CSV table of C-alpha atoms in Angstrom, one decimal:
chain,number,residue,atom,x,y,z
A,1,MET,CA,0.3,-0.2,0.0
A,2,PHE,CA,1.1,3.8,0.1
A,3,ARG,CA,3.7,5.1,2.8
A,4,ASN,CA,2.7,7.4,5.1
A,5,GLN,CA,4.7,9.4,7.5
A,6,TYR,CA,2.4,8.3,10.4
A,7,ASP,CA,2.7,4.4,10.0
A,8,THR,CA,5.8,3.6,11.7
A,9,ASP,CA,4.8,3.4,15.3
A,10,VAL,CA,1.0,1.7,16.6
A,11,THR,CA,0.9,4.8,19.0
A,12,THR,CA,1.2,7.3,16.4
A,13,TRP,CA,-2.1,9.0,15.3
A,14,SER,CA,-2.5,10.1,11.5
A,15,PRO,CA,-3.9,13.9,11.5
A,16,ALA,CA,-7.0,12.4,10.0
A,17,GLY,CA,-7.3,10.6,13.3
A,18,ARG,CA,-6.4,7.2,11.9
A,19,LEU,CA,-3.9,4.4,13.3
A,20,PHE,CA,-2.4,3.0,10.3
A,21,GLN,CA,-0.8,0.1,11.9
A,22,VAL,CA,-3.9,-1.3,12.9
A,23,GLU,CA,-5.3,-0.8,9.5
A,24,TYR,CA,-2.3,-2.8,8.0
A,25,ALA,CA,-2.9,-5.6,10.5
A,26,MET,CA,-6.4,-5.4,9.5
A,27,GLU,CA,-5.0,-5.9,5.8
A,28,ALA,CA,-3.4,-9.1,6.8
A,29,VAL,CA,-6.5,-10.3,7.9
A,30,LYS,CA,-7.9,-9.9,4.4
A,31,GLN,CA,-4.9,-11.8,2.9
A,32,GLY,CA,-5.1,-14.7,5.0
A,33,SER,CA,-7.3,-17.9,3.3
A,34,ALA,CA,-10.9,-17.5,4.0
A,35,ALA,CA,-13.0,-18.3,6.9
A,36,ILE,CA,-16.8,-18.6,7.0
A,37,GLY,CA,-19.4,-18.6,9.6
A,38,LEU,CA,-22.8,-18.8,9.9
A,39,ARG,CA,-25.7,-19.3,13.0
A,40,SER,CA,-29.3,-20.6,13.4
A,41,LYS,CA,-31.1,-20.1,16.3
A,42,THR,CA,-29.6,-23.6,17.6
A,43,HIS,CA,-26.2,-24.4,15.8
A,44,VAL,CA,-23.3,-22.8,14.3
A,45,VAL,CA,-21.0,-23.6,12.0
A,46,LEU,CA,-17.4,-22.7,10.7
A,47,GLY,CA,-15.9,-23.3,7.5
A,48,CYS,CA,-12.6,-22.7,6.1
A,49,VAL,CA,-10.3,-22.7,3.1
A,50,ASN,CA,-7.2,-24.8,3.8
A,51,LYS,CA,-4.2,-23.3,2.1
A,52,ALA,CA,-1.1,-25.4,2.2
A,53,ASN,CA,2.4,-24.0,1.3
A,54,SER,CA,3.2,-26.5,-1.4
A,55,GLU,CA,1.8,-29.8,-2.4
A,56,LEU,CA,4.3,-31.4,-0.3
A,57,SER,CA,3.4,-29.8,2.8
A,58,SER,CA,0.1,-30.0,5.2
A,59,HIS,CA,-2.1,-27.5,5.3
A,60,GLN,CA,-2.4,-24.8,7.9
A,61,LYS,CA,-4.7,-25.5,10.9
A,62,LYS,CA,-7.6,-22.6,11.2
A,63,ILE,CA,-10.2,-24.0,13.1
A,64,PHE,CA,-9.2,-24.8,16.7
A,65,LYS,CA,-11.5,-26.1,19.2
A,66,VAL,CA,-11.5,-23.9,22.4
A,67,ASP,CA,-13.9,-25.6,24.7
A,68,ASP,CA,-16.8,-27.8,24.6
A,69,HIS,CA,-19.2,-25.0,23.6
A,70,ILE,CA,-16.9,-23.0,21.8
A,71,GLY,CA,-14.9,-23.0,18.3
A,72,VAL,CA,-12.8,-20.7,16.6
A,73,ALA,CA,-11.9,-19.9,12.8
A,74,ILE,CA,-8.9,-17.4,12.1
A,75,ALA,CA,-7.6,-15.7,9.1
A,76,GLY,CA,-4.5,-14.0,8.8
A,77,LEU,CA,-0.9,-14.6,10.9
A,78,THR,CA,-2.2,-17.9,11.8
A,79,ALA,CA,0.9,-18.1,14.3
A,80,ASP,CA,-1.1,-15.1,16.4
A,81,GLY,CA,-4.4,-17.1,15.8
A,82,ARG,CA,-2.6,-19.9,17.5
A,83,VAL,CA,-1.3,-17.8,20.5
A,84,LEU,CA,-4.8,-16.4,20.9
A,85,SER,CA,-6.5,-19.7,20.6
A,86,ARG,CA,-4.1,-20.8,23.9
A,87,TYR,CA,-5.4,-17.8,25.6
A,88,MET,CA,-9.1,-18.4,24.9
A,89,ARG,CA,-8.7,-22.2,25.9
A,90,ASN,CA,-6.9,-21.0,29.1
A,91,GLU,CA,-9.6,-18.7,30.0
A,92,CYS,CA,-12.5,-21.3,29.4
A,93,ILE,CA,-10.8,-23.6,31.5
A,94,ASN,CA,-10.0,-21.2,34.3
A,95,TYR,CA,-13.4,-20.0,34.0
A,96,SER,CA,-15.1,-23.5,34.6
A,97,PHE,CA,-12.5,-24.6,37.3
A,98,THR,CA,-14.0,-21.4,39.2
A,99,TYR,CA,-17.4,-21.5,38.4
A,100,GLU,CA,-18.0,-25.3,37.3
A,101,SER,CA,-20.1,-23.8,34.5
A,102,PRO,CA,-18.8,-22.9,30.8
A,103,LEU,CA,-17.7,-19.5,29.8
A,104,PRO,CA,-20.4,-17.3,28.5
A,105,VAL,CA,-19.7,-16.4,24.6
A,106,GLY,CA,-20.1,-12.8,25.0
A,107,ARG,CA,-17.7,-12.8,28.2
A,108,LEU,CA,-14.8,-14.3,26.2
A,109,VAL,CA,-15.0,-12.5,23.2
A,110,VAL,CA,-14.8,-9.1,25.4
A,111,GLN,CA,-11.6,-10.4,27.0
A,112,LEU,CA,-10.3,-10.9,23.7
A,113,ALA,CA,-11.1,-7.5,22.4
A,114,ASP,CA,-9.7,-6.1,25.2
A,115,LYS,CA,-6.3,-8.4,25.0
A,116,ALA,CA,-6.5,-6.8,21.4
A,117,GLN,CA,-6.9,-3.6,22.1
A,118,VAL,CA,-3.6,-3.4,24.5
A,119,CYS,CA,-1.5,-3.9,21.6
A,120,THR,CA,-2.8,-1.4,20.1
A,121,GLN,CA,-1.8,1.0,22.5
A,122,ARG,CA,1.7,0.2,23.8
A,123,SER,CA,4.7,1.6,21.6
A,124,TRP,CA,6.6,-2.0,22.2
A,125,LYS,CA,3.7,-3.8,20.9
A,126,ARG,CA,2.2,-5.0,17.5
A,127,PRO,CA,-1.7,-5.4,16.9
A,128,TYR,CA,-2.3,-9.3,16.6
A,129,GLY,CA,-2.3,-10.1,12.8
A,130,VAL,CA,-5.4,-12.3,13.0
A,131,GLY,CA,-9.2,-11.9,12.7
A,132,LEU,CA,-11.2,-14.4,14.5
A,133,LEU,CA,-14.8,-16.0,13.9
A,134,VAL,CA,-15.8,-17.2,17.4
A,135,ALA,CA,-18.6,-19.5,17.2
A,136,GLY,CA,-20.3,-20.7,20.7
A,137,LEU,CA,-23.4,-21.6,22.6
A,138,ASP,CA,-24.2,-20.5,25.9
A,139,GLU,CA,-27.6,-20.2,27.8
A,140,SER,CA,-28.6,-17.2,25.6
A,141,GLY,CA,-28.5,-19.4,22.2
A,142,ALA,CA,-26.1,-19.2,19.5
A,143,HIS,CA,-23.6,-17.0,19.1
A,144,LEU,CA,-21.3,-16.2,15.9
A,145,TYR,CA,-18.7,-13.2,16.4
A,146,TYR,CA,-15.7,-11.5,14.7
A,147,ASN,CA,-12.9,-9.9,16.5
A,148,CYS,CA,-10.6,-7.3,14.6
A,149,PRO,CA,-7.2,-6.9,15.4
A,150,SER,CA,-8.1,-3.5,15.9
A,151,GLY,CA,-10.0,-4.5,19.4
A,152,ASN,CA,-13.4,-4.4,17.7
A,153,TYR,CA,-15.6,-7.3,18.1
A,154,PHE,CA,-19.2,-7.4,16.3
A,155,GLU,CA,-22.3,-10.5,16.6
A,156,TYR,CA,-23.5,-11.8,12.9
A,157,GLN,CA,-25.7,-14.1,11.5
A,158,ALA,CA,-23.3,-15.0,9.2
A,159,PHE,CA,-19.8,-13.5,8.0
A,160,ALA,CA,-17.2,-14.4,5.9
A,161,ILE,CA,-13.5,-13.1,6.6
A,162,GLY,CA,-9.8,-13.5,4.6
A,163,SER,CA,-9.4,-13.2,0.7
A,164,ARG,CA,-11.9,-13.6,-1.8
A,165,SER,CA,-14.4,-13.4,0.9
A,166,GLN,CA,-16.6,-10.9,-0.5
A,167,ALA,CA,-18.1,-13.8,-3.1
A,168,ALA,CA,-18.8,-15.8,0.5
A,169,LYS,CA,-20.6,-12.8,1.7
A,170,THR,CA,-22.5,-12.1,-1.4
A,171,TYR,CA,-23.9,-15.3,-1.1
A,172,LEU,CA,-24.5,-15.4,2.4
A,173,GLU,CA,-26.3,-12.0,2.3
A,174,ARG,CA,-28.7,-13.1,0.4
A,175,ARG,CA,-29.7,-16.2,2.1
A,176,PHE,CA,-29.3,-14.9,5.8
A,177,GLU,CA,-32.4,-14.2,6.5
A,178,ASN,CA,-33.3,-17.8,6.4
A,179,PHE,CA,-30.4,-19.3,8.6
A,180,THR,CA,-32.1,-18.3,12.3
A,181,ASP,CA,-34.4,-21.1,11.7
A,182,SER,CA,-32.8,-23.7,9.2
A,183,SER,CA,-31.7,-27.3,10.4
A,184,ARG,CA,-28.5,-28.5,11.2
A,185,ASP,CA,-27.7,-29.9,7.9
A,186,ASP,CA,-28.9,-27.1,5.9
A,187,LEU,CA,-26.8,-24.5,7.9
A,188,VAL,CA,-23.5,-26.9,6.6
A,189,LYS,CA,-24.8,-27.3,3.3
A,190,ASP,CA,-25.0,-23.4,3.1
A,191,ALA,CA,-21.0,-23.0,4.8
A,192,ILE,CA,-19.5,-25.4,2.1
A,193,THR,CA,-21.5,-23.4,-0.8
A,194,ALA,CA,-20.0,-20.3,0.8
A,195,ILE,CA,-16.6,-21.9,0.9
A,196,ARG,CA,-17.1,-22.9,-3.1
A,197,GLU,CA,-17.8,-19.2,-3.6
A,198,THR,CA,-14.4,-18.3,-2.4
A,199,LEU,CA,-12.8,-20.8,-4.7
A,200,GLN,CA,-14.3,-19.2,-7.6
A,201,GLY,CA,-13.5,-22.0,-10.1
A,202,GLU,CA,-11.5,-24.2,-8.3
A,203,THR,CA,-12.9,-27.7,-7.9
A,204,LEU,CA,-14.4,-28.1,-4.4
A,205,LYS,CA,-13.0,-31.2,-2.6
A,206,SER,CA,-13.1,-31.9,0.9
A,207,SER,CA,-9.0,-31.9,1.0
A,208,ILE,CA,-9.1,-27.9,0.8
A,209,CYS,CA,-12.1,-27.1,3.2
A,210,THR,CA,-12.3,-27.9,6.9
A,211,ILE,CA,-16.2,-27.9,8.3
A,212,ALA,CA,-16.8,-27.6,12.4
A,213,VAL,CA,-20.1,-27.5,13.9
A,214,VAL,CA,-21.0,-26.6,17.4
A,215,GLY,CA,-24.6,-26.4,18.5
A,216,VAL,CA,-27.3,-27.9,21.3
A,217,GLY,CA,-26.4,-31.5,21.7
A,218,GLU,CA,-23.4,-31.5,20.0
A,219,PRO,CA,-20.0,-30.4,21.2
A,220,PHE,CA,-17.6,-28.7,19.0
A,221,HIS,CA,-16.1,-30.6,16.8
A,222,VAL,CA,-14.7,-30.8,13.4
A,223,LEU,CA,-16.4,-33.0,10.9
A,224,ASP,CA,-14.7,-35.6,9.2
A,225,GLN,CA,-13.1,-35.4,5.7
A,226,GLY,CA,-15.5,-38.4,4.6
A,227,THR,CA,-18.4,-36.6,6.1
A,228,VAL,CA,-17.9,-33.0,4.2
A,229,GLN,CA,-17.3,-35.2,0.9
A,230,GLN,CA,-20.2,-36.8,0.9
A,231,ILE,CA,-21.8,-33.9,1.3
A,232,ILE,CA,-19.9,-32.2,-1.3
A,233,ASP,CA,-21.1,-35.1,-3.6
A,234,THR,CA,-24.9,-34.6,-3.1
A,235,PHE,CA,-24.0,-31.1,-4.7
A,236,GLU,CA,-22.2,-32.4,-7.7
A,237,ILE,CA,-24.5,-35.2,-8.4
A,238,ALA,CA,-27.3,-32.6,-8.9
A,239,ALA,CA,-24.6,-30.5,-11.3
A,240,GLU,CA,-23.7,-33.5,-13.4
A,241,GLN,CA,-27.5,-34.4,-14.0
A,242,GLU,CA,-28.2,-31.0,-14.9
A,243,ASP,CA,-25.4,-30.8,-17.5
A,244,PRO,CA,-26.9,-32.5,-20.4
A,245,ALA,CA,-29.8,-29.9,-20.3
A,246,THR,CA,-27.0,-27.4,-20.9
A,247,GLU,CA,-29.3,-24.8,-20.8
A,248,PRO,CA,-28.1,-21.6,-19.3
A,249,ASP,CA,-32.0,-20.9,-18.5
A,250,ALA,CA,-32.2,-20.8,-14.8
A,251,ALA,CA,-35.9,-21.8,-15.1
A,252,THR,CA,-35.0,-25.0,-17.0
A,253,GLY,CA,-32.4,-25.5,-14.7
A,254,GLN,CA,-34.5,-25.4,-11.9
A,255,GLU,CA,-37.1,-27.7,-13.3
A,256,ALA,CA,-34.2,-30.0,-13.9
A,257,ALA,CA,-33.5,-30.0,-10.2
A,258,THR,CA,-36.8,-30.8,-9.0
A,259,GLU,CA,-37.2,-33.8,-11.2
A,260,GLN,CA,-34.1,-35.3,-9.5
A,261,GLY,CA,-36.2,-34.6,-6.2
A,262,THR,CA,-33.2,-33.3,-4.6
A,263,ALA,CA,-35.7,-30.9,-3.2
A,264,ALA,CA,-33.9,-30.7,0.0
A,265,ASP,CA,-30.3,-29.5,-1.4
A,266,GLN,CA,-31.2,-25.8,-1.5
A,267,GLY,CA,-27.9,-25.1,-2.5
A,268,GLY,CA,-28.1,-26.6,-5.5
A,269,SER,CA,-25.5,-26.5,-8.2
A,270,THR,CA,-23.9,-23.9,-10.5
A,271,ASP,CA,-21.9,-23.7,-13.9
A,272,GLU,CA,-18.8,-22.9,-13.2
A,273,GLY,CA,-18.4,-18.9,-13.2
A,274,ALA,CA,-21.9,-18.3,-13.2
A,275,ALA,CA,-23.7,-16.8,-10.3
A,276,PRO,CA,-25.3,-18.6,-7.8
A,277,MET,CA,-28.7,-19.6,-8.3
A,278,ASP,CA,-31.5,-17.6,-6.7
A,279,ILE,CA,-33.6,-19.9,-4.7
B,1,MET,CA,6.0,-20.8,78.8
B,2,PRO,CA,5.5,-24.5,76.7
B,3,LYS,CA,5.0,-23.4,73.2
B,4,GLU,CA,1.2,-22.8,72.3
B,5,GLN,CA,-0.5,-25.5,70.0
B,6,ALA,CA,-2.8,-24.3,67.3
B,7,ASN,CA,-6.5,-25.6,68.0
B,8,TRP,CA,-7.6,-24.9,64.5
B,9,SER,CA,-6.1,-27.7,61.9
B,10,PRO,CA,-6.8,-27.2,58.0
B,11,TYR,CA,-7.0,-31.1,57.4
B,12,ASP,CA,-10.1,-33.3,58.5
B,13,ASN,CA,-10.3,-36.8,57.8
B,14,ASN,CA,-13.6,-38.1,55.9
B,15,GLY,CA,-12.6,-41.6,56.3
B,16,GLY,CA,-13.4,-44.5,54.1
B,17,SER,CA,-11.6,-46.9,52.1
B,18,CYS,CA,-10.5,-47.3,48.5
B,19,VAL,CA,-9.4,-50.5,46.3
B,20,ALA,CA,-7.7,-51.2,43.3
B,21,VAL,CA,-7.0,-54.6,41.5
B,22,ALA,CA,-5.3,-54.6,37.9
B,23,GLY,CA,-6.2,-58.0,35.5
B,24,ALA,CA,-4.6,-58.7,32.4
B,25,ASP,CA,-7.3,-56.3,30.4
B,26,TYR,CA,-9.3,-55.2,32.8
B,27,CYS,CA,-9.0,-52.8,36.4
B,28,VAL,CA,-11.5,-52.9,38.7
B,29,ILE,CA,-11.5,-49.7,41.3
B,30,ALA,CA,-13.7,-49.7,44.3
B,31,ALA,CA,-14.6,-47.3,47.2
B,32,ASP,CA,-17.4,-47.1,50.1
B,33,THR,CA,-19.7,-43.9,49.6
B,34,ARG,CA,-19.6,-43.3,53.3
B,35,MET,CA,-18.3,-39.8,54.1
B,36,SER,CA,-17.8,-39.0,57.9
B,37,THR,CA,-16.1,-36.4,60.4
B,38,GLY,CA,-14.9,-37.7,63.8
B,39,TYR,CA,-17.4,-40.3,65.1
B,40,ASN,CA,-20.4,-38.6,62.9
B,41,ILE,CA,-21.6,-39.4,59.1
B,42,LEU,CA,-22.1,-36.5,57.1
B,43,THR,CA,-23.5,-38.7,54.4
B,44,ARG,CA,-24.2,-42.3,53.3
B,45,ASP,CA,-24.0,-41.3,49.6
B,46,TYR,CA,-20.4,-39.5,48.2
B,47,SER,CA,-18.4,-40.9,45.2
B,48,LYS,CA,-14.6,-41.2,46.0
B,49,ILE,CA,-14.4,-42.2,42.5
B,50,CYS,CA,-13.5,-39.9,39.6
B,51,LYS,CA,-13.1,-40.7,36.2
B,52,LEU,CA,-10.1,-38.8,34.9
B,53,ALA,CA,-9.5,-40.0,31.3
B,54,ASP,CA,-11.1,-42.5,29.1
B,55,LYS,CA,-9.2,-45.4,30.5
B,56,CYS,CA,-7.7,-43.7,33.8
B,57,VAL,CA,-9.8,-44.0,37.1
B,58,MET,CA,-8.9,-42.4,40.4
B,59,ALA,CA,-10.3,-43.2,44.0
B,60,SER,CA,-9.2,-40.8,47.0
B,61,SER,CA,-9.7,-41.4,50.3
B,62,GLY,CA,-8.9,-38.8,53.2
B,63,PHE,CA,-10.1,-35.0,53.4
B,64,GLN,CA,-12.9,-35.0,50.2
B,65,ALA,CA,-12.3,-31.1,50.1
B,66,ASP,CA,-8.6,-31.6,49.3
B,67,VAL,CA,-9.7,-34.6,46.9
B,68,LYS,CA,-12.1,-32.5,44.9
B,69,ALA,CA,-9.6,-29.7,44.6
B,70,LEU,CA,-7.2,-32.5,43.5
B,71,GLN,CA,-9.3,-33.8,40.8
B,72,LYS,CA,-10.4,-30.4,39.6
B,73,HIS,CA,-7.0,-29.8,39.0
B,74,LEU,CA,-6.2,-32.8,37.4
B,75,ALA,CA,-9.1,-32.3,35.1
B,76,ALA,CA,-8.1,-28.9,34.1
B,77,ARG,CA,-4.6,-30.3,33.3
B,78,HIS,CA,-6.3,-33.1,31.1
B,79,LEU,CA,-8.0,-30.7,29.1
B,80,ILE,CA,-5.0,-28.8,28.0
B,81,TYR,CA,-3.0,-32.3,27.5
B,82,GLN,CA,-5.9,-33.1,25.0
B,83,HIS,CA,-6.1,-29.6,23.4
B,84,GLN,CA,-2.0,-29.8,23.0
B,85,HIS,CA,-2.1,-33.3,21.9
B,86,ASN,CA,-5.2,-34.4,20.3
B,87,LYS,CA,-6.0,-37.2,22.4
B,88,GLN,CA,-6.6,-38.6,26.0
B,89,MET,CA,-4.0,-39.4,28.5
B,90,SER,CA,-2.9,-42.6,29.0
B,91,CYS,CA,-2.7,-44.2,32.5
B,92,PRO,CA,1.2,-44.2,33.0
B,93,ALA,CA,1.0,-40.5,32.0
B,94,MET,CA,-1.8,-39.7,34.4
B,95,ALA,CA,0.0,-41.6,37.4
B,96,GLN,CA,3.1,-39.2,36.5
B,97,LEU,CA,1.0,-35.8,36.5
B,98,LEU,CA,-0.7,-37.4,39.9
B,99,SER,CA,2.5,-37.6,41.4
B,100,ASN,CA,4.2,-34.2,40.5
B,101,THR,CA,0.9,-32.7,41.5
B,102,LEU,CA,1.1,-34.1,45.1
B,103,TYR,CA,4.7,-33.2,45.5
B,104,TYR,CA,3.9,-29.6,44.0
B,105,LYS,CA,2.3,-29.2,47.6
B,106,ARG,CA,5.0,-30.9,49.5
B,107,PHE,CA,4.9,-28.4,52.0
B,108,PHE,CA,1.1,-28.0,52.8
B,109,PRO,CA,-0.1,-31.6,51.1
B,110,TYR,CA,-3.2,-32.7,49.7
B,111,TYR,CA,-4.6,-34.7,52.2
B,112,SER,CA,-5.4,-37.5,49.7
B,113,PHE,CA,-4.7,-40.9,49.6
B,114,ASN,CA,-5.1,-41.9,46.4
B,115,VAL,CA,-4.9,-45.4,44.2
B,116,LEU,CA,-5.3,-45.1,40.3
B,117,GLY,CA,-6.6,-47.7,38.1
B,118,GLY,CA,-6.9,-48.2,34.5
B,119,LEU,CA,-5.7,-49.8,31.1
B,120,ASP,CA,-2.4,-48.7,30.0
B,121,ASN,CA,-1.5,-48.2,26.0
B,122,GLU,CA,-1.5,-51.8,25.5
B,123,GLY,CA,-4.5,-52.5,27.0
B,124,LYS,CA,-3.2,-54.2,30.2
B,125,GLY,CA,-4.9,-53.4,33.3
B,126,CYS,CA,-2.9,-51.0,35.7
B,127,VAL,CA,-2.6,-49.7,39.2
B,128,PHE,CA,-0.4,-47.2,40.9
B,129,THR,CA,-0.5,-46.5,44.4
B,130,TYR,CA,0.6,-43.1,46.1
B,131,ASP,CA,0.9,-41.3,49.0
B,132,ALA,CA,-0.1,-37.7,50.2
B,133,VAL,CA,3.1,-36.5,48.6
B,134,GLY,CA,3.4,-38.4,45.4
B,135,SER,CA,5.4,-41.1,46.2
B,136,TYR,CA,3.9,-43.6,43.5
B,137,GLU,CA,4.5,-47.1,42.2
B,138,LYS,CA,2.8,-49.2,39.8
B,139,VAL,CA,1.5,-52.5,41.4
B,140,GLY,CA,-1.1,-55.2,40.7
B,141,TYR,CA,-3.4,-54.5,43.5
B,142,SER,CA,-3.5,-51.6,46.3
B,143,SER,CA,-6.1,-50.2,49.1
B,144,GLN,CA,-5.8,-46.8,50.9
B,145,GLY,CA,-7.8,-45.3,53.5
B,146,SER,CA,-9.1,-46.0,57.0
B,147,GLY,CA,-9.5,-49.9,56.2
B,148,SER,CA,-6.7,-50.5,54.2
B,149,THR,CA,-5.0,-52.0,57.2
B,150,LEU,CA,-7.5,-54.7,57.4
B,151,ILE,CA,-7.7,-54.7,53.6
B,152,MET,CA,-4.3,-54.7,52.5
B,153,PRO,CA,-3.3,-57.8,54.5
B,154,PHE,CA,-6.4,-59.9,52.8
B,155,LEU,CA,-5.2,-58.8,49.4
B,156,ASP,CA,-1.8,-60.0,49.7
B,157,ASN,CA,-2.7,-63.2,51.2
B,158,GLN,CA,-4.9,-63.8,48.0
B,159,LEU,CA,-2.9,-62.0,45.6
B,160,LYS,CA,0.4,-61.5,46.5
B,161,SER,CA,3.1,-63.4,44.0
B,162,PRO,CA,6.0,-64.8,45.9
B,163,SER,CA,9.1,-62.8,46.5
B,164,PRO,CA,11.0,-61.6,43.7
B,165,LEU,CA,14.2,-62.7,45.4
B,166,LEU,CA,13.1,-66.1,45.4
B,167,LEU,CA,11.8,-66.6,41.9
B,168,PRO,CA,12.0,-64.4,39.0
B,169,ALA,CA,9.7,-61.0,38.8
B,170,GLN,CA,6.4,-61.9,37.8
B,171,ASP,CA,3.9,-59.8,36.2
B,172,ALA,CA,1.9,-57.3,38.2
B,173,VAL,CA,-1.1,-58.2,37.2
B,174,THR,CA,-3.0,-60.7,39.2
B,175,PRO,CA,-4.2,-64.2,37.1
B,176,LEU,CA,-7.6,-63.8,38.0
B,177,ALA,CA,-10.6,-63.1,35.9
B,178,GLU,CA,-12.9,-60.1,35.5
B,179,ALA,CA,-15.8,-61.7,37.2
B,180,GLU,CA,-13.4,-63.3,39.9
B,181,ALA,CA,-11.6,-59.8,40.9
B,182,ILE,CA,-14.9,-58.2,41.2
B,183,ASP,CA,-16.1,-60.8,43.9
B,184,LEU,CA,-12.6,-60.5,45.5
B,185,VAL,CA,-13.4,-56.7,45.9
B,186,LYS,CA,-16.6,-57.2,47.3
B,187,THR,CA,-15.5,-59.7,49.8
B,188,VAL,CA,-12.8,-57.2,50.7
B,189,PHE,CA,-15.0,-54.4,51.6
B,190,ALA,CA,-17.5,-56.3,53.4
B,191,LEU,CA,-14.6,-57.6,55.6
B,192,ALA,CA,-13.9,-53.8,56.3
B,193,SER,CA,-17.2,-52.8,57.1
B,194,GLU,CA,-17.4,-55.3,60.2
B,195,ARG,CA,-14.3,-53.7,61.9
B,196,ASP,CA,-13.6,-50.2,60.4
B,197,ILE,CA,-16.1,-47.9,61.6
B,198,TYR,CA,-15.4,-45.6,58.8
B,199,THR,CA,-16.4,-48.2,56.1
B,200,GLY,CA,-19.5,-48.8,55.2
B,201,ASP,CA,-23.3,-47.8,53.6
B,202,LYS,CA,-22.4,-48.8,49.9
B,203,LEU,CA,-19.7,-49.7,47.9
B,204,GLU,CA,-19.2,-48.2,44.5
B,205,ILE,CA,-17.3,-50.4,41.9
B,206,VAL,CA,-16.0,-49.3,38.5
B,207,VAL,CA,-14.7,-51.6,36.2
B,208,ILE,CA,-12.4,-50.5,32.8
B,209,ASN,CA,-12.0,-53.1,30.3
B,210,ALA,CA,-11.6,-52.6,26.5
B,211,ASP,CA,-15.7,-52.4,26.3
B,212,GLY,CA,-15.2,-49.2,28.3
B,213,ILE,CA,-16.1,-48.4,31.7
B,214,ARG,CA,-19.2,-49.5,34.1
B,215,ARG,CA,-20.6,-48.9,37.3
B,216,GLU,CA,-21.9,-51.4,40.0
B,217,TYR,CA,-23.2,-50.8,43.0
B,218,MET,CA,-23.5,-52.9,46.7
B,219,ASP,CA,-25.0,-52.2,50.1
B,220,LEU,CA,-22.6,-52.7,52.8
B,221,ARG,CA,-23.4,-52.4,56.5
B,222,LYS,CA,-24.7,-49.3,57.9
B,223,ASP,CA,-23.7,-49.3,61.1
């Protein structure tokens, strides 16, 4: 980006009232590979795109279990994310130890935000370069929060962060009103579809995405590759059976879909590069 | 002026007995459910047994407030281990952790007399027995608590292998079958309840084997 004379220190304001170092930290989040989250009344689903340095290496771990009822997906400097996850796990364990009950999600994100804020007001520190999507369940229901390097946090029905997240956000914006009453499986399908949006053309395989779920009666856990691949396959089957029709006409495409009785599959399928089907 | 003695103690003894017996592919851990103080009974239905990991269970007698704190501490450490290693702690690992945790408070000890029982990484039964400050040993069977002076000689008589000085050292695990070991444990507690005033009411038996963990109860003398 552009060089400014007020961007050397995090403790230096610009004349326009901005802290450039903090904004640069938010840039780091935008450069990381995508992570998305969405919630219903009873479940929260996190998903992320796996990035590997090379074909030879394993991919970065971007989804962490914090406690049975809380999980987090990160984008940006994954090392910072790991450290923050360790902090969150510690806080949950200590709270459980003292109060014999799970730490409410809202409390955890505030502690996290305050921790991030400290790094924006010390000349010997730098802001954390990671954005966190915190998914959790507590007495007040299912929650999805986004924590920024700036120390701000917001609650969301659905959100996407990282590179090419705008495509996922567009998809989620169109669908989010239905999420509150979605079933758990539909929520997972929507998550996978949102991930597919960020891939923009790349084939969707279970090896390049990770999905995790937390919900009522379901402690936080990462879905195994086999399950994810099965769900992806139900998309692909619908796509293959529509290919022979090769009508760019959306109406015909929808007819073909209902003919096969894949009514449950609201995500549907699209031609590569075409806009997602409007349901 | 003779030195004044404290008339308040941070400790209390809630009594009770614990036993554990290891087998070739199972482990039996048992403890009575009576909690007392002095000559009174506080409750007849208090569990001294705590599941620390998938294949690892601890029974502790002594001061139950310290026992509870110790159990919570170990449970928290186990969570951290799971986050870092992505798996459950094995019984021998938990045994070492318990020892270190106890010694950490060497100069204000947990008044807790523990037996740890479970399956090791190969699925064989193992029992570890402790003193209050963490000295521990892997054994084939053990008992702790107010009834241990009555129970231990009986277990020695039934289960102890000949001295390793005379014959080559044998495997620590007992040659008994699971059902026989459970019977032995029931006998042993009936025995202790007769003469130890702090042992009685109900017996809680936990059995760990390849299929998992199961729990059994048996009534004991209520006097």
